[in-house]
JSON list of C-alpha atoms in Angstrom, two decimals:
[
{"chain": "A", "resi": 13, "resn": "MET", "atom": "CA", "xyz": [-16.07, -6.70, 1.11]},
{"chain": "A", "resi": 14, "resn": "GLU", "atom": "CA", "xyz": [-16.33, -4.37, -2.47]},
{"chain": "A", "resi": 15, "resn": "TYR", "atom": "CA", "xyz": [-14.39, -1.27, -1.07]},
{"chain": "A", "resi": 16, "resn": "THR", "atom": "CA", "xyz": [-11.28, -3.95, 0.53]},
{"chain": "A", "resi": 17, "resn": "LEU", "atom": "CA", "xyz": [-11.01, -5.73, -3.34]},
{"chain": "A", "resi": 18, "resn": "ASN", "atom": "CA", "xyz": [-11.74, -2.61, -5.40]},
{"chain": "A", "resi": 19, "resn": "ARG", "atom": "CA", "xyz": [-8.36, -1.14, -2.87]},
{"chain": "A", "resi": 20, "resn": "VAL", "atom": "CA", "xyz": [-6.41, -4.25, -4.24]},
{"chain": "A", "resi": 21, "resn": "TRP", "atom": "CA", "xyz": [-7.06, -3.74, -7.85]},
{"chain": "A", "resi": 22, "resn": "THR", "atom": "CA", "xyz": [-5.88, -0.21, -7.11]},
{"chain": "A", "resi": 23, "resn": "LEU", "atom": "CA", "xyz": [-3.21, -1.23, -5.46]},
{"chain": "A", "resi": 24, "resn": "ALA", "atom": "CA", "xyz": [-1.78, -4.19, -8.13]},
{"chain": "A", "resi": 25, "resn": "ALA", "atom": "CA", "xyz": [-2.97, -1.06, -11.09]},
{"chain": "A", "resi": 26, "resn": "LEU", "atom": "CA", "xyz": [-0.58, 0.67, -9.99]},
{"chain": "A", "resi": 27, "resn": "ALA", "atom": "CA", "xyz": [1.80, -1.12, -9.44]},
{"chain": "A", "resi": 28, "resn": "ALA", "atom": "CA", "xyz": [1.68, -2.67, -12.85]},
{"chain": "A", "resi": 29, "resn": "LEU", "atom": "CA", "xyz": [1.61, 1.17, -13.90]},
{"chain": "A", "resi": 30, "resn": "ALA", "atom": "CA", "xyz": [4.77, 0.83, -11.20]},
{"chain": "A", "resi": 31, "resn": "ALA", "atom": "CA", "xyz": [6.76, -1.99, -13.05]},
{"chain": "A", "resi": 32, "resn": "ALA", "atom": "CA", "xyz": [5.83, -1.41, -16.86]},
{"chain": "A", "resi": 33, "resn": "LEU", "atom": "CA", "xyz": [7.44, 2.69, -16.11]},
{"chain": "A", "resi": 34, "resn": "ALA", "atom": "CA", "xyz": [10.66, 0.88, -14.91]},
{"chain": "A", "resi": 35, "resn": "LEU", "atom": "CA", "xyz": [10.60, -1.38, -18.08]},
{"chain": "A", "resi": 36, "resn": "VAL", "atom": "CA", "xyz": [10.24, 0.78, -20.39]},
{"chain": "A", "resi": 37, "resn": "LEU", "atom": "CA", "xyz": [12.93, 3.42, -19.04]},
{"chain": "A", "resi": 38, "resn": "GLY", "atom": "CA", "xyz": [15.98, 0.10, -18.57]},
{"chain": "A", "resi": 39, "resn": "PHE", "atom": "CA", "xyz": [14.63, -1.03, -15.47]},
{"chain": "A", "resi": 40, "resn": "PRO", "atom": "CA", "xyz": [13.39, -4.92, -15.04]},
{"chain": "A", "resi": 41, "resn": "MET", "atom": "CA", "xyz": [14.98, -5.18, -10.98]},
{"chain": "A", "resi": 42, "resn": "ALA", "atom": "CA", "xyz": [13.16, -2.64, -10.35]},
{"chain": "A", "resi": 43, "resn": "ALA", "atom": "CA", "xyz": [9.65, -3.44, -11.97]},
{"chain": "A", "resi": 44, "resn": "ALA", "atom": "CA", "xyz": [10.66, -7.22, -10.46]},
{"chain": "A", "resi": 45, "resn": "GLY", "atom": "CA", "xyz": [11.26, -4.95, -7.16]},
{"chain": "A", "resi": 46, "resn": "VAL", "atom": "CA", "xyz": [8.09, -3.42, -7.52]},
{"chain": "A", "resi": 47, "resn": "ALA", "atom": "CA", "xyz": [6.54, -6.79, -7.91]},
{"chain": "A", "resi": 48, "resn": "ALA", "atom": "CA", "xyz": [8.25, -8.41, -5.16]},
{"chain": "A", "resi": 49, "resn": "GLY", "atom": "CA", "xyz": [6.74, -5.23, -2.92]},
{"chain": "A", "resi": 50, "resn": "LEU", "atom": "CA", "xyz": [3.00, -5.73, -3.80]},
{"chain": "A", "resi": 51, "resn": "PRO", "atom": "CA", "xyz": [1.77, -8.66, -1.61]},
{"chain": "A", "resi": 52, "resn": "VAL", "atom": "CA", "xyz": [3.43, -6.23, 1.70]},
{"chain": "A", "resi": 53, "resn": "GLY", "atom": "CA", "xyz": [2.00, -3.38, 0.17]},
{"chain": "A", "resi": 54, "resn": "ILE", "atom": "CA", "xyz": [-1.56, -5.63, 0.07]},
{"chain": "A", "resi": 55, "resn": "VAL", "atom": "CA", "xyz": [-0.88, -6.94, 3.29]},
{"chain": "A", "resi": 56, "resn": "ASN", "atom": "CA", "xyz": [0.21, -3.80, 5.48]},
{"chain": "A", "resi": 57, "resn": "TYR", "atom": "CA", "xyz": [-3.42, -2.15, 3.45]},
{"chain": "A", "resi": 58, "resn": "LEU", "atom": "CA", "xyz": [-5.19, -5.60, 4.72]},
{"chain": "A", "resi": 59, "resn": "MET", "atom": "CA", "xyz": [-3.75, -5.84, 8.11]},
{"chain": "A", "resi": 60, "resn": "MET", "atom": "CA", "xyz": [-5.32, -1.62, 8.85]},
{"chain": "A", "resi": 61, "resn": "PHE", "atom": "CA", "xyz": [-8.28, -2.07, 6.75]},
{"chain": "A", "resi": 62, "resn": "SER", "atom": "CA", "xyz": [-9.25, -4.90, 9.88]},
{"chain": "A", "resi": 63, "resn": "VAL", "atom": "CA", "xyz": [-7.88, -3.58, 12.69]},
{"chain": "A", "resi": 64, "resn": "ARG", "atom": "CA", "xyz": [-10.02, -0.33, 11.78]},
{"chain": "A", "resi": 65, "resn": "ARG", "atom": "CA", "xyz": [-12.92, -2.79, 10.88]},
{"chain": "A", "resi": 66, "resn": "GLN", "atom": "CA", "xyz": [-12.85, -4.11, 13.74]},
{"chain": "A", "resi": 67, "resn": "MET", "atom": "CA", "xyz": [-12.54, -0.82, 15.95]},
{"chain": "A", "resi": 68, "resn": "ALA", "atom": "CA", "xyz": [-15.50, 0.67, 14.40]},
{"chain": "A", "resi": 69, "resn": "ALA", "atom": "CA", "xyz": [-17.27, -2.57, 15.01]},
{"chain": "A", "resi": 70, "resn": "ALA", "atom": "CA", "xyz": [-16.48, -2.47, 18.63]},
{"chain": "A", "resi": 71, "resn": "GLY", "atom": "CA", "xyz": [-17.35, 1.38, 19.27]},
{"chain": "A", "resi": 72, "resn": "THR", "atom": "CA", "xyz": [-13.95, 1.88, 20.61]},
{"chain": "A", "resi": 73, "resn": "GLY", "atom": "CA", "xyz": [-12.14, 5.16, 19.37]},
{"chain": "A", "resi": 74, "resn": "LYS", "atom": "CA", "xyz": [-9.10, 7.24, 20.75]},
{"chain": "A", "resi": 75, "resn": "ALA", "atom": "CA", "xyz": [-9.47, 5.10, 24.33]},
{"chain": "A", "resi": 76, "resn": "ASP", "atom": "CA", "xyz": [-8.52, 2.31, 22.61]},
{"chain": "A", "resi": 77, "resn": "ALA", "atom": "CA", "xyz": [-5.56, 2.99, 19.80]},
{"chain": "A", "resi": 78, "resn": "GLY", "atom": "CA", "xyz": [-4.11, -0.60, 21.20]},
{"chain": "A", "resi": 79, "resn": "PRO", "atom": "CA", "xyz": [-4.39, -2.52, 18.35]},
{"chain": "A", "resi": 80, "resn": "LEU", "atom": "CA", "xyz": [-4.65, 0.23, 16.09]},
{"chain": "A", "resi": 81, "resn": "VAL", "atom": "CA", "xyz": [-0.99, 0.66, 17.23]},
{"chain": "A", "resi": 82, "resn": "GLN", "atom": "CA", "xyz": [-0.11, -2.99, 17.69]},
{"chain": "A", "resi": 83, "resn": "ARG", "atom": "CA", "xyz": [-0.52, -2.92, 13.99]},
{"chain": "A", "resi": 84, "resn": "SER", "atom": "CA", "xyz": [1.33, -0.19, 13.02]},
{"chain": "A", "resi": 85, "resn": "MET", "atom": "CA", "xyz": [4.02, -1.54, 14.36]},
{"chain": "A", "resi": 86, "resn": "MET", "atom": "CA", "xyz": [3.81, -5.05, 12.99]},
{"chain": "A", "resi": 87, "resn": "ARG", "atom": "CA", "xyz": [3.53, -3.31, 9.66]},
{"chain": "A", "resi": 88, "resn": "LEU", "atom": "CA", "xyz": [6.51, -1.21, 9.97]},
{"chain": "A", "resi": 89, "resn": "LEU", "atom": "CA", "xyz": [8.34, -4.68, 10.38]},
{"chain": "A", "resi": 90, "resn": "LEU", "atom": "CA", "xyz": [6.96, -6.13, 7.73]},
{"chain": "A", "resi": 91, "resn": "SER", "atom": "CA", "xyz": [7.89, -3.41, 5.48]},
{"chain": "A", "resi": 92, "resn": "ALA", "atom": "CA", "xyz": [10.93, -3.19, 6.72]},
{"chain": "A", "resi": 93, "resn": "THR", "atom": "CA", "xyz": [12.26, -7.08, 7.05]},
{"chain": "A", "resi": 94, "resn": "ALA", "atom": "CA", "xyz": [11.23, -6.56, 3.50]},
{"chain": "A", "resi": 95, "resn": "LEU", "atom": "CA", "xyz": [13.54, -4.21, 2.25]},
{"chain": "A", "resi": 96, "resn": "LEU", "atom": "CA", "xyz": [16.11, -5.70, 4.45]},
{"chain": "A", "resi": 97, "resn": "LEU", "atom": "CA", "xyz": [15.81, -8.09, 1.68]},
{"chain": "A", "resi": 98, "resn": "ALA", "atom": "CA", "xyz": [15.22, -6.87, -1.07]},
{"chain": "A", "resi": 99, "resn": "SER", "atom": "CA", "xyz": [18.58, -4.69, -0.73]},
{"chain": "A", "resi": 100, "resn": "LEU", "atom": "CA", "xyz": [20.21, -7.37, -0.53]},
{"chain": "A", "resi": 101, "resn": "LEU", "atom": "CA", "xyz": [19.15, -7.55, -4.60]},
{"chain": "A", "resi": 102, "resn": "GLY", "atom": "CA", "xyz": [20.97, -4.53, -5.24]},
{"chain": "A", "resi": 103, "resn": "PRO", "atom": "CA", "xyz": [19.45, -0.90, -5.53]},
{"chain": "A", "resi": 104, "resn": "GLU", "atom": "CA", "xyz": [17.70, -1.31, -8.21]},
{"chain": "A", "resi": 105, "resn": "PHE", "atom": "CA", "xyz": [15.86, -3.93, -6.46]},
{"chain": "A", "resi": 106, "resn": "LEU", "atom": "CA", "xyz": [15.50, -2.21, -3.97]},
{"chain": "A", "resi": 107, "resn": "ILE", "atom": "CA", "xyz": [13.84, 1.12, -4.76]},
{"chain": "A", "resi": 108, "resn": "GLY", "atom": "CA", "xyz": [11.02, -1.34, -6.79]},
{"chain": "A", "resi": 109, "resn": "ALA", "atom": "CA", "xyz": [10.13, -2.82, -3.23]},
{"chain": "A", "resi": 110, "resn": "LEU", "atom": "CA", "xyz": [10.06, 0.14, -1.16]},
{"chain": "A", "resi": 111, "resn": "ILE", "atom": "CA", "xyz": [7.78, 1.18, -5.09]},
{"chain": "A", "resi": 112, "resn": "GLY", "atom": "CA", "xyz": [5.58, -1.40, -3.84]},
{"chain": "A", "resi": 113, "resn": "ILE", "atom": "CA", "xyz": [5.53, -1.28, -0.81]},
{"chain": "A", "resi": 114, "resn": "VAL", "atom": "CA", "xyz": [3.95, 2.35, -1.09]},
{"chain": "A", "resi": 115, "resn": "THR", "atom": "CA", "xyz": [1.64, 1.53, -3.31]},
{"chain": "A", "resi": 116, "resn": "GLU", "atom": "CA", "xyz": [-1.13, 1.59, -0.53]},
{"chain": "A", "resi": 117, "resn": "ILE", "atom": "CA", "xyz": [-0.01, 5.16, 0.26]},
{"chain": "A", "resi": 118, "resn": "PHE", "atom": "CA", "xyz": [-0.32, 6.14, -3.98]},
{"chain": "A", "resi": 119, "resn": "SER", "atom": "CA", "xyz": [-4.03, 4.79, -4.26]},
{"chain": "A", "resi": 120, "resn": "TYR", "atom": "CA", "xyz": [-5.18, 6.64, -1.41]},
{"chain": "A", "resi": 121, "resn": "PHE", "atom": "CA", "xyz": [-4.32, 9.61, -4.42]},
{"chain": "A", "resi": 122, "resn": "LYS", "atom": "CA", "xyz": [-7.90, 8.16, -6.07]},
{"chain": "A", "resi": 123, "resn": "ASP", "atom": "CA", "xyz": [-9.83, 8.89, -3.11]},
{"chain": "A", "resi": 124, "resn": "ALA", "atom": "CA", "xyz": [-8.78, 12.22, -2.78]},
{"chain": "A", "resi": 125, "resn": "ILE", "atom": "CA", "xyz": [-9.40, 12.29, -6.74]},
{"chain": "A", "resi": 126, "resn": "GLN", "atom": "CA", "xyz": [-12.73, 11.56, -6.36]},
{"chain": "A", "resi": 127, "resn": "ILE", "atom": "CA", "xyz": [-13.30, 13.87, -2.74]},
{"chain": "A", "resi": 128, "resn": "PHE", "atom": "CA", "xyz": [-12.04, 16.61, -4.79]},
{"chain": "A", "resi": 129, "resn": "MET", "atom": "CA", "xyz": [-15.18, 15.99, -8.48]},
{"chain": "A", "resi": 130, "resn": "ALA", "atom": "CA", "xyz": [-17.49, 15.28, -5.65]},
{"chain": "A", "resi": 131, "resn": "LEU", "atom": "CA", "xyz": [-16.69, 18.78, -4.41]},
{"chain": "A", "resi": 132, "resn": "GLY", "atom": "CA", "xyz": [-17.02, 20.16, -7.21]},
{"chain": "A", "resi": 133, "resn": "ARG", "atom": "CA", "xyz": [-20.65, 19.21, -8.56]},
{"chain": "A", "resi": 134, "resn": "LYS", "atom": "CA", "xyz": [-21.62, 20.62, -5.89]},
{"chain": "A", "resi": 135, "resn": "GLU", "atom": "CA", "xyz": [-21.04, 23.44, -6.53]}
]
């Protein structure tokens, strides 16, 4: 649970940084879009985290990828719906919402940096 909470805080920090940058650059609707897209990004992350945890607990792997594919499709539908709704408020809001939704992907850079730093210490 601690990993999940840390990831959610990372997502929130990245979204806050993106929204602040949008505000500084003069795009208030993009900042609002980031704030609106962040909950979708968090839900997307939690959906995938929970299905991977369930698969690990059940001992299933590639042979039973059905639940993983179902969750991926649910994520796609949720994200597409959110972006469709965001498009109703204009392109600036849409781009902000997209950034809010993909903060999950940006958060993996933090993991990659930590792995590289750990590898550097071993040498």
